[in-house]
Amino acid sequence: MATPTAGARPDEVRRHNRTALLRRLHVDGPSTRASLAAELGLNRSTIKALVDGLAESGVVAERLPAQRTGAGRPSLLVLPQPQAAVVMAIDVRVEQVAMAMVGLGGDILGRHSWNLHRRTREPGEVITHIADSAKLLADELDVTAVGVGVSVPGVVRRADGMVHEAPNLHWTDVALGARLTAVLQAPVHVGNDAELGALAEHLRGAARGSSDVVYISADVGIGGGVISSGTPLRGAGGYVGELGHMVVRPGGRHCYCGCQGCWETEIGEAALCRALALPEDAPRGAVVAELRSLAADPSSVSHRLGEFTEWLALGLVTVVNMLGPELVVLGDLFTALPQVVVDRVRATVQQRSLVSRAVGGTRIVSSPLGRDAKLIGAAELAFEPVLGLV
Amino acid sequence: MATPTAGARPDEVRRHNRTALLRRLHVDGPSTRASLAAELGLNRSTIKALVDGLAESGVVAERLPAQRTGAGRPSLLVLPQPQAAVVMAIDVRVEQVAMAMVGLGGDILGRHSWNLHRRTREPGEVITHIADSAKLLADELDVTAVGVGVSVPGVVRRADGMVHEAPNLHWTDVALGARLTAVLQAPVHVGNDAELGALAEHLRGAARGSSDVVYISADVGIGGGVISSGTPLRGAGGYVGELGHMVVRPGGRHCYCGCQGCWETEIGEAALCRALALPEDAPRGAVVAELRSLAADPSSVSHRLGEFTEWLALGLVTVVNMLGPELVVLGDLFTALPQVVVDRVRATVQQRSLVSRAVGGTRIVSSPLGRDAKLIGAAELAFEPVLGLV
């Protein structure tokens, strides 16, 4: 039922239903009027009035489906029009910034990215480059972004986009939200990268339809985004948790966070490089190539990645015991792990986690969105306040 | 504002406001009509009508305050009447069952408890004893419980009170909710003990007014209850997480859960006994007495409890990094820890947790509700559905 409550004012009900319809089309794609009516619990005349209104203002269009299914006259499909609302998504990673313009419905209309290194990673430098690229992208595509979403690998205050600590970027107390709002002249929302990865998987990836999900972000550092009972888990003051800094190996390697043996020091990119006998700062391409060649030779996996697999599994046992997800999505760099590693991790979690046993086994899968998860999540962060206004 | 939405039907609004008023009186205690009007955002005539109606049916009474404050005629206080709604609370612990009848407003009207040992811990035995005690308590106090709340130290499915695993009780797949409903002939709700401890601290203890809280339950085993953004955190299928089974010391002692070096094996009651040079199954009284004598001699604390303190702190660093609470409440047995241990744990968490640093320091305190926290939480679990019906 899309109606908020019996007796609400007609204009409130209409706005509420319009937003629900748009969100449905934006997230789940084209659909017929009849299906929309059934899914949203609205009658056909209400759907007709809403679709007609949205079509008139160019937000949706109606078309015959490309393929006919069944006999009789095919129903028209209602399609969201990408140009009706475009947002800018920015994924600030440790070694790269990726930007995209994303249209209503989730299509990426155009993208741009550049590599970061020690010198160009300074916040002022990154912000200037973002502003320049935003202008180029907008001109190229002839669009104006109505909102901006930004993903950052660090501890972020959602209310105002203050980046408290992004250790792998060497950023501390950067007022990223305020500074980007000033240069981009559009509402800017900043989120933790792992949280946005989780959001993307929940809306458009492996976690569609799952209400309790943990997304493991594996870039240079390790992070985790948690969906609990269908909504993102957030801590006090809007700060999200940092799964990468659970201590899995007391007395282990020193971590910049002040602990020893954090999950990140045991399974982050540097640890993976050590396991693969690559230099700790090997280029990402070399790491992925080495993982691919290992995947082709499963017999050597346990020799080379046995200890890595054990630490990955051990951390996930704790994550599953603490948070009770039905699904764990391994993101980013971990999508390149050989399937045999994922299988072994799944078996270990199933065997050792009493919560996993209680829920009849926790699913553990590779992210289908891969490297784009955080960019897509940043776009959705920007879309959220926009959908009610289109 | 207590009104649900503009335009709801008058009888819905009245019922909603009545429940809000009752919950306010139940949780926060007696108050004047003027304060109730201000807090609930209702006008005085609405409050008058509600209070008059509740007074007429004996649910509240109005009295002059015992102490006069300020000049002029003192305002009458509206007081919840305990007998108007009585629930039964049951706290099944590993070594004891505690039961209480709790009246509207939260007063314990009467209680009863008995010790468990290996033989009497069998589910059928416990259920029979509960039924007998329930009858005795009801007769003694001349009350009928309108609902029952049960706390169990294990993995519990909230929907139907199925206890999947309560390892320290040696219970597996016990349909406790259904079996107790049959013998007690009242609605029974079963919850995980740590979650109910968290609920009690949130409503009536150290966590009042805090929206992100972790309660650490320390009985024979270690558990954790989490309040996130003001609501209890729950995993897939209604199963709550098990903080006691995060692996803090890989390769450490074997835990019944299938892992080695769980937090519970390092800081549970048996570990505390080892640290205190007591037998692992020393009676609770002896453990508490030993902790009290240590508290009187702070210089020996770091010698005796240094390693224990380190594991407690290390686990909390992970908990704080993952969940970002503003407050951690140490419950049960841990309320007997010397203050110097709590202070040291707080300092370590503040120093090593990057999330704690981001929120400006996580408060860590002893539970003011102590051993009653879970019993109080169980009562509140039973009250929740009742408050709308009184």
CSV table of C-alpha atoms in Angstrom, one decimal, chain A:
chain,number,residue,atom,x,y,z
A,1,MET,CA,0.0,0.0,0.0
A,2,ALA,CA,1.6,3.3,-1.1
A,3,THR,CA,-0.9,5.5,0.7
A,4,PRO,CA,0.8,6.8,3.9
A,5,THR,CA,-2.3,6.7,6.2
A,6,ALA,CA,-6.1,6.8,5.8
A,7,GLY,CA,-7.3,10.4,5.9
A,8,ALA,CA,-4.1,12.2,4.9
A,9,ARG,CA,-4.7,15.3,2.7
A,10,PRO,CA,-5.2,14.6,-1.0
A,11,ASP,CA,-2.1,16.6,-2.2
A,12,GLU,CA,0.0,14.8,0.4
A,13,VAL,CA,-1.2,11.4,-0.8
A,14,ARG,CA,-0.6,12.4,-4.4
A,15,ARG,CA,2.9,13.5,-3.7
A,16,HIS,CA,3.6,10.4,-1.6
A,17,ASN,CA,2.3,8.1,-4.4
A,18,ARG,CA,4.2,10.0,-7.1
A,19,THR,CA,7.5,9.6,-5.2
A,20,ALA,CA,6.8,5.8,-4.6
A,21,LEU,CA,6.1,5.3,-8.3
A,22,LEU,CA,9.2,7.2,-9.3
A,23,ARG,CA,11.4,5.3,-6.8
A,24,ARG,CA,9.9,2.0,-8.1
A,25,LEU,CA,10.7,2.9,-11.8
A,26,HIS,CA,14.1,4.3,-10.8
A,27,VAL,CA,15.3,1.3,-8.9
A,28,ASP,CA,13.5,-1.6,-10.6
A,29,GLY,CA,13.2,-0.4,-14.1
A,30,PRO,CA,10.4,-0.2,-16.7
A,31,SER,CA,7.1,-1.8,-15.9
A,32,THR,CA,3.5,-1.8,-17.2
A,33,ARG,CA,0.7,0.3,-15.6
A,34,ALA,CA,-1.0,-2.9,-14.4
A,35,SER,CA,2.1,-4.2,-12.6
A,36,LEU,CA,2.8,-0.8,-11.1
A,37,ALA,CA,-0.8,-0.7,-9.8
A,38,ALA,CA,-0.5,-4.2,-8.3
A,39,GLU,CA,3.0,-3.6,-6.7
A,40,LEU,CA,2.1,-0.2,-5.2
A,41,GLY,CA,-1.4,-1.2,-4.1
A,42,LEU,CA,-3.0,1.7,-6.1
A,43,ASN,CA,-5.9,1.5,-8.4
A,44,ARG,CA,-5.5,1.8,-12.1
A,45,SER,CA,-7.1,5.3,-12.4
A,46,THR,CA,-4.6,6.6,-9.8
A,47,ILE,CA,-1.7,5.1,-11.7
A,48,LYS,CA,-3.1,6.5,-15.0
A,49,ALA,CA,-3.3,10.0,-13.5
A,50,LEU,CA,0.2,9.8,-12.1
A,51,VAL,CA,1.8,8.4,-15.2
A,52,ASP,CA,0.0,10.9,-17.4
A,53,GLY,CA,1.3,13.7,-15.2
A,54,LEU,CA,4.9,12.4,-15.3
A,55,ALA,CA,4.8,11.8,-19.0
A,56,GLU,CA,3.5,15.3,-19.6
A,57,SER,CA,6.5,16.8,-17.8
A,58,GLY,CA,8.9,14.4,-19.6
A,59,VAL,CA,9.9,12.4,-16.5
A,60,VAL,CA,8.6,9.1,-18.0
A,61,ALA,CA,7.7,7.9,-21.4
A,62,GLU,CA,5.5,5.0,-22.6
A,63,ARG,CA,6.6,2.5,-25.3
A,64,LEU,CA,5.7,-0.9,-26.7
A,65,PRO,CA,8.0,-3.6,-25.3
A,66,ALA,CA,10.8,-4.7,-27.6
A,67,GLN,CA,9.8,-8.4,-27.2
A,68,ARG,CA,6.2,-9.5,-27.2
A,69,THR,CA,5.2,-12.0,-24.5
A,70,GLY,CA,2.0,-14.0,-24.9
A,71,ALA,CA,-1.0,-13.3,-27.2
A,72,GLY,CA,-3.1,-10.2,-27.5
A,73,ARG,CA,-2.2,-6.6,-27.6
A,74,PRO,CA,1.0,-6.0,-25.6
A,75,SER,CA,0.9,-3.6,-22.7
A,76,LEU,CA,2.8,-0.3,-22.9
A,77,LEU,CA,5.9,-0.1,-20.7
A,78,VAL,CA,6.4,3.0,-18.5
A,79,LEU,CA,10.1,4.0,-18.7
A,80,PRO,CA,12.0,6.5,-16.6
A,81,GLN,CA,13.6,9.2,-18.7
A,82,PRO,CA,17.3,9.5,-17.8
A,83,GLN,CA,17.6,13.2,-18.7
A,84,ALA,CA,14.7,14.1,-16.4
A,85,ALA,CA,17.0,14.0,-13.3
A,86,VAL,CA,20.7,13.7,-13.5
A,87,VAL,CA,23.0,13.4,-10.5
A,88,MET,CA,26.8,13.5,-10.2
A,89,ALA,CA,28.5,10.6,-8.5
A,90,ILE,CA,32.0,10.8,-7.2
A,91,ASP,CA,34.0,7.9,-5.8
A,92,VAL,CA,37.2,9.1,-4.1
A,93,ARG,CA,39.5,6.1,-3.8
A,94,VAL,CA,43.0,5.9,-2.4
A,95,GLU,CA,44.5,5.6,-5.9
A,96,GLN,CA,41.9,7.0,-8.1
A,97,VAL,CA,38.9,9.4,-8.4
A,98,ALA,CA,36.0,8.2,-10.5
A,99,MET,CA,33.1,10.5,-11.5
A,100,ALA,CA,30.0,9.8,-13.4
A,101,MET,CA,26.8,11.5,-14.4
A,102,VAL,CA,23.9,9.2,-13.7
A,103,GLY,CA,20.4,9.6,-15.0
A,104,LEU,CA,17.0,8.7,-13.6
A,105,GLY,CA,16.8,4.9,-13.8
A,106,GLY,CA,20.4,4.5,-12.9
A,107,ASP,CA,22.1,4.6,-16.3
A,108,ILE,CA,25.6,6.0,-16.3
A,109,LEU,CA,25.5,8.7,-19.0
A,110,GLY,CA,29.2,9.5,-19.0
A,111,ARG,CA,32.2,9.1,-16.8
A,112,HIS,CA,35.7,10.3,-16.1
A,113,SER,CA,38.5,9.2,-13.8
A,114,TRP,CA,42.0,10.0,-12.9
A,115,ASN,CA,44.7,8.5,-10.8
A,116,LEU,CA,45.9,9.9,-7.5
A,117,HIS,CA,49.4,9.7,-6.0
A,118,ARG,CA,50.9,11.2,-3.0
A,119,ARG,CA,51.1,14.8,-4.3
A,120,THR,CA,47.6,14.9,-6.0
A,121,ARG,CA,45.9,13.3,-3.0
A,122,GLU,CA,45.8,16.6,-1.0
A,123,PRO,CA,42.1,17.6,-0.4
A,124,GLY,CA,42.4,21.1,-2.1
A,125,GLU,CA,44.0,19.4,-5.2
A,126,VAL,CA,41.3,16.7,-5.3
A,127,ILE,CA,38.5,19.3,-5.0
A,128,THR,CA,39.8,21.5,-7.8
A,129,HIS,CA,40.2,18.5,-10.1
A,130,ILE,CA,36.6,17.4,-9.3
A,131,ALA,CA,35.3,20.9,-10.1
A,132,ASP,CA,37.1,20.9,-13.4
A,133,SER,CA,35.9,17.5,-14.3
A,134,ALA,CA,32.4,18.2,-13.3
A,135,LYS,CA,32.4,21.2,-15.7
A,136,LEU,CA,33.8,19.0,-18.5
A,137,LEU,CA,31.3,16.2,-18.0
A,138,ALA,CA,28.3,18.6,-17.8
A,139,ASP,CA,29.4,20.4,-21.0
A,140,GLU,CA,30.1,17.1,-22.8
A,141,LEU,CA,26.7,15.6,-21.9
A,142,ASP,CA,24.8,18.9,-21.9
A,143,VAL,CA,23.3,18.1,-18.5
A,144,THR,CA,23.0,19.9,-15.1
A,145,ALA,CA,23.4,17.7,-12.0
A,146,VAL,CA,20.6,18.3,-9.5
A,147,GLY,CA,22.5,16.7,-6.7
A,148,VAL,CA,25.9,15.2,-5.9
A,149,GLY,CA,26.9,12.1,-4.0
A,150,VAL,CA,30.4,11.4,-2.9
A,151,SER,CA,32.0,8.2,-1.6
A,152,VAL,CA,35.1,8.5,0.7
A,153,PRO,CA,37.1,5.7,2.3
A,154,GLY,CA,37.0,7.0,5.8
A,155,VAL,CA,35.0,8.0,8.9
A,156,VAL,CA,32.4,10.4,7.6
A,157,ARG,CA,29.7,12.5,9.4
A,158,ARG,CA,26.7,12.2,7.2
A,159,ALA,CA,24.9,15.4,8.4
A,160,ASP,CA,27.4,17.7,6.8
A,161,GLY,CA,29.9,15.6,4.9
A,162,MET,CA,32.7,16.2,7.4
A,163,VAL,CA,35.5,13.6,6.8
A,164,HIS,CA,36.9,13.0,10.2
A,165,GLU,CA,39.6,10.5,9.3
A,166,ALA,CA,40.4,9.0,5.9
A,167,PRO,CA,43.6,7.4,6.9
A,168,ASN,CA,44.7,5.8,3.6
A,169,LEU,CA,44.1,9.2,2.0
A,170,HIS,CA,45.9,10.9,4.9
A,171,TRP,CA,42.9,13.2,5.3
A,172,THR,CA,41.9,14.5,8.7
A,173,ASP,CA,38.9,16.8,9.5
A,174,VAL,CA,38.2,17.8,5.9
A,175,ALA,CA,34.9,19.7,5.4
A,176,LEU,CA,34.4,17.9,2.1
A,177,GLY,CA,30.6,18.4,2.0
A,178,ALA,CA,30.8,22.2,2.5
A,179,ARG,CA,33.8,22.7,0.2
A,180,LEU,CA,32.3,20.7,-2.7
A,181,THR,CA,28.9,22.4,-2.2
A,182,ALA,CA,30.6,25.7,-2.6
A,183,VAL,CA,32.4,24.8,-5.9
A,184,LEU,CA,29.7,22.6,-7.5
A,185,GLN,CA,26.7,24.7,-6.5
A,186,ALA,CA,24.4,21.8,-6.0
A,187,PRO,CA,23.4,19.8,-2.8
A,188,VAL,CA,26.3,17.5,-1.9
A,189,HIS,CA,25.9,14.4,0.2
A,190,VAL,CA,29.0,12.5,1.4
A,191,GLY,CA,29.1,8.9,2.6
A,192,ASN,CA,31.5,6.2,3.8
A,193,ASP,CA,32.5,4.1,0.8
A,194,ALA,CA,31.6,0.7,2.3
A,195,GLU,CA,28.2,2.0,3.4
A,196,LEU,CA,27.6,3.2,-0.2
A,197,GLY,CA,28.8,-0.1,-1.6
A,198,ALA,CA,26.2,-1.8,0.6
A,199,LEU,CA,23.5,0.6,-0.6
A,200,ALA,CA,24.4,-0.1,-4.2
A,201,GLU,CA,24.3,-3.9,-3.7
A,202,HIS,CA,21.0,-3.6,-1.8
A,203,LEU,CA,19.3,-1.5,-4.6
A,204,ARG,CA,21.0,-2.8,-7.8
A,205,GLY,CA,23.3,-5.8,-7.0
A,206,ALA,CA,23.6,-9.1,-5.1
A,207,ALA,CA,21.6,-7.9,-2.1
A,208,ARG,CA,18.3,-7.0,-3.8
A,209,GLY,CA,15.5,-8.3,-1.7
A,210,SER,CA,17.8,-9.1,1.3
A,211,SER,CA,17.2,-7.2,4.4
A,212,ASP,CA,20.3,-8.1,6.5
A,213,VAL,CA,23.5,-7.7,4.5
A,214,VAL,CA,27.2,-6.9,5.1
A,215,TYR,CA,29.2,-5.5,2.2
A,216,ILE,CA,33.0,-5.9,2.5
A,217,SER,CA,34.9,-3.2,0.8
A,218,ALA,CA,38.4,-4.2,-0.2
A,219,ASP,CA,40.4,-1.4,-1.8
A,220,VAL,CA,43.7,-0.4,-0.2
A,221,GLY,CA,41.9,-0.6,3.2
A,222,ILE,CA,39.1,-2.9,4.3
A,223,GLY,CA,35.7,-1.5,5.3
A,224,GLY,CA,32.3,-2.8,5.8
A,225,GLY,CA,28.8,-1.5,5.1
A,226,VAL,CA,25.8,-3.0,6.9
A,227,ILE,CA,22.2,-3.1,6.0
A,228,SER,CA,20.2,-4.2,9.1
A,229,SER,CA,16.4,-4.8,8.8
A,230,GLY,CA,16.4,-3.1,5.4
A,231,THR,CA,18.1,0.1,6.5
A,232,PRO,CA,21.8,1.2,6.7
A,233,LEU,CA,23.4,0.7,10.1
A,234,ARG,CA,24.9,3.9,11.5
A,235,GLY,CA,26.6,4.7,14.8
A,236,ALA,CA,26.4,7.6,17.2
A,237,GLY,CA,26.7,11.0,15.6
A,238,GLY,CA,26.1,9.5,12.1
A,239,TYR,CA,29.5,7.9,12.1
A,240,VAL,CA,29.5,4.4,10.5
A,241,GLY,CA,31.4,1.5,12.0
A,242,GLU,CA,34.8,0.4,10.7
A,243,LEU,CA,34.9,-3.3,10.2
A,244,GLY,CA,38.4,-3.2,8.9
A,245,HIS,CA,39.6,-2.2,12.4
A,246,MET,CA,38.4,-5.1,14.3
A,247,VAL,CA,41.4,-6.7,15.9
A,248,VAL,CA,41.7,-10.2,14.6
A,249,ARG,CA,45.3,-10.9,15.4
A,250,PRO,CA,46.4,-9.4,18.7
A,251,GLY,CA,50.1,-8.6,18.7
A,252,GLY,CA,50.1,-8.7,14.9
A,253,ARG,CA,51.3,-5.9,12.5
A,254,HIS,CA,50.9,-2.3,13.7
A,255,CYS,CA,48.0,-0.5,12.1
A,256,TYR,CA,47.9,3.3,11.6
A,257,CYS,CA,44.7,3.3,13.8
A,258,GLY,CA,46.7,2.6,16.9
A,259,CYS,CA,46.0,-1.2,17.2
A,260,GLN,CA,47.9,-4.2,16.1
A,261,GLY,CA,46.6,-7.0,13.9
A,262,CYS,CA,43.5,-5.2,12.5
A,263,TRP,CA,41.6,-7.1,9.9
A,264,GLU,CA,42.8,-4.6,7.4
A,265,THR,CA,46.5,-5.3,8.2
A,266,GLU,CA,45.8,-9.0,7.7
A,267,ILE,CA,43.6,-9.0,4.5
A,268,GLY,CA,44.1,-5.5,3.0
A,269,GLU,CA,45.8,-5.0,-0.4
A,270,ALA,CA,49.2,-4.9,1.2
A,271,ALA,CA,48.7,-8.3,2.9
A,272,LEU,CA,47.3,-9.7,-0.3
A,273,CYS,CA,50.4,-8.5,-2.1
A,274,ARG,CA,52.7,-10.1,0.5
A,275,ALA,CA,50.8,-13.4,0.1
A,276,LEU,CA,51.2,-13.2,-3.7
A,277,ALA,CA,54.9,-12.4,-3.3
A,278,LEU,CA,54.4,-9.0,-4.9
A,279,PRO,CA,55.7,-5.7,-3.6
A,280,GLU,CA,53.3,-4.2,-1.1
A,281,ASP,CA,52.6,-1.3,-3.4
A,282,ALA,CA,52.3,-3.3,-6.6
A,283,PRO,CA,49.9,-1.7,-9.1
A,284,ARG,CA,46.3,-2.9,-8.9
A,285,GLY,CA,46.6,-4.5,-12.4
A,286,ALA,CA,49.5,-6.7,-11.3
A,287,VAL,CA,47.6,-7.9,-8.2
A,288,VAL,CA,44.5,-8.7,-10.3
A,289,ALA,CA,46.5,-10.5,-13.0
A,290,GLU,CA,48.3,-12.6,-10.3
A,291,LEU,CA,44.9,-13.6,-8.7
A,292,ARG,CA,43.6,-14.5,-12.2
A,293,SER,CA,46.5,-16.8,-12.9
A,294,LEU,CA,46.1,-18.4,-9.5
A,295,ALA,CA,42.4,-19.0,-10.3
A,296,ALA,CA,43.5,-21.0,-13.3
A,297,ASP,CA,45.6,-23.2,-11.1
A,298,PRO,CA,43.4,-24.1,-8.0
A,299,SER,CA,46.0,-26.5,-6.6
A,300,SER,CA,48.4,-23.7,-5.8
A,301,VAL,CA,45.7,-21.5,-4.1
A,302,SER,CA,45.8,-23.1,-0.7
A,303,HIS,CA,49.6,-22.9,-0.7
A,304,ARG,CA,49.7,-19.2,-1.7
A,305,LEU,CA,46.5,-17.9,-0.2
A,306,GLY,CA,45.9,-20.4,2.7
A,307,GLU,CA,46.7,-18.0,5.5
A,308,PHE,CA,45.0,-15.0,3.8
A,309,THR,CA,41.8,-17.2,3.4
A,310,GLU,CA,41.9,-18.1,7.1
A,311,TRP,CA,42.1,-14.5,8.2
A,312,LEU,CA,39.3,-13.5,5.8
A,313,ALA,CA,37.1,-16.3,7.1
A,314,LEU,CA,38.0,-15.6,10.8
A,315,GLY,CA,37.0,-12.0,10.5
A,316,LEU,CA,33.8,-12.9,8.8
A,317,VAL,CA,32.9,-15.4,11.6
A,318,THR,CA,33.1,-12.4,14.0
A,319,VAL,CA,31.1,-10.2,11.6
A,320,VAL,CA,28.4,-12.8,11.2
A,321,ASN,CA,28.2,-13.6,14.9
A,322,MET,CA,27.9,-9.9,15.7
A,323,LEU,CA,25.6,-8.7,13.0
A,324,GLY,CA,23.7,-11.8,11.9
A,325,PRO,CA,23.5,-11.0,8.1
A,326,GLU,CA,21.8,-13.5,5.7
A,327,LEU,CA,24.2,-12.4,3.0
A,328,VAL,CA,27.9,-11.2,2.8
A,329,VAL,CA,29.0,-9.5,-0.4
A,330,LEU,CA,32.7,-9.4,-1.1
A,331,GLY,CA,33.4,-6.2,-3.0
A,332,ASP,CA,36.1,-4.4,-5.0
A,333,LEU,CA,39.5,-6.2,-5.1
A,334,PHE,CA,37.9,-9.3,-3.5
A,335,THR,CA,35.8,-9.9,-6.7
A,336,ALA,CA,39.1,-11.0,-8.2
A,337,LEU,CA,39.6,-13.8,-5.6
A,338,PRO,CA,39.6,-17.3,-7.0
A,339,GLN,CA,36.2,-19.0,-6.5
A,340,VAL,CA,37.9,-21.7,-4.4
A,341,VAL,CA,38.8,-19.0,-1.8
A,342,VAL,CA,35.2,-17.8,-1.6
A,343,ASP,CA,34.0,-21.4,-1.3
A,344,ARG,CA,36.4,-22.1,1.5
A,345,VAL,CA,35.5,-18.9,3.4
A,346,ARG,CA,31.8,-19.8,3.1
A,347,ALA,CA,32.4,-23.3,4.5
A,348,THR,CA,34.5,-22.0,7.4
A,349,VAL,CA,31.8,-19.4,8.4
A,350,GLN,CA,29.1,-22.0,8.1
A,351,GLN,CA,31.1,-24.4,10.3
A,352,ARG,CA,32.3,-22.0,13.0
A,353,SER,CA,29.7,-19.3,13.4
A,354,LEU,CA,26.8,-20.2,15.7
A,355,VAL,CA,24.7,-17.4,14.2
A,356,SER,CA,25.3,-18.7,10.7
A,357,ARG,CA,24.2,-22.1,11.8
A,358,ALA,CA,21.1,-20.6,13.4
A,359,VAL,CA,20.0,-18.9,10.2
A,360,GLY,CA,20.7,-22.0,8.2
A,361,GLY,CA,23.9,-20.8,6.6
A,362,THR,CA,25.1,-17.3,5.6
A,363,ARG,CA,25.4,-16.7,1.8
A,364,ILE,CA,28.8,-15.3,0.8
A,365,VAL,CA,29.1,-14.0,-2.8
A,366,SER,CA,31.3,-11.8,-5.0
A,367,SER,CA,29.9,-8.4,-5.8
A,368,PRO,CA,28.3,-8.3,-9.2
A,369,LEU,CA,28.8,-4.5,-9.3
A,370,GLY,CA,32.6,-4.8,-8.8
A,371,ARG,CA,34.5,-1.6,-9.0
A,372,ASP,CA,31.4,0.5,-9.7
A,373,ALA,CA,29.6,-0.4,-6.5
A,374,LYS,CA,30.6,2.8,-4.6
A,375,LEU,CA,30.0,5.0,-7.6
A,376,ILE,CA,26.5,3.6,-8.0
A,377,GLY,CA,26.0,4.0,-4.2
A,378,ALA,CA,27.1,7.6,-4.4
A,379,ALA,CA,24.6,8.2,-7.2
A,380,GLU,CA,21.8,6.7,-5.1
A,381,LEU,CA,22.8,8.8,-2.1
A,382,ALA,CA,22.3,11.9,-4.4
A,383,PHE,CA,19.0,10.5,-5.8
A,384,GLU,CA,17.4,9.9,-2.5
A,385,PRO,CA,16.4,13.5,-1.7
A,386,VAL,CA,15.8,14.2,-5.4
A,387,LEU,CA,13.1,11.6,-6.1
A,388,GLY,CA,10.5,13.5,-4.2
A,389,LEU,CA,11.2,16.7,-6.1
A,390,VAL,CA,11.4,15.6,-9.7
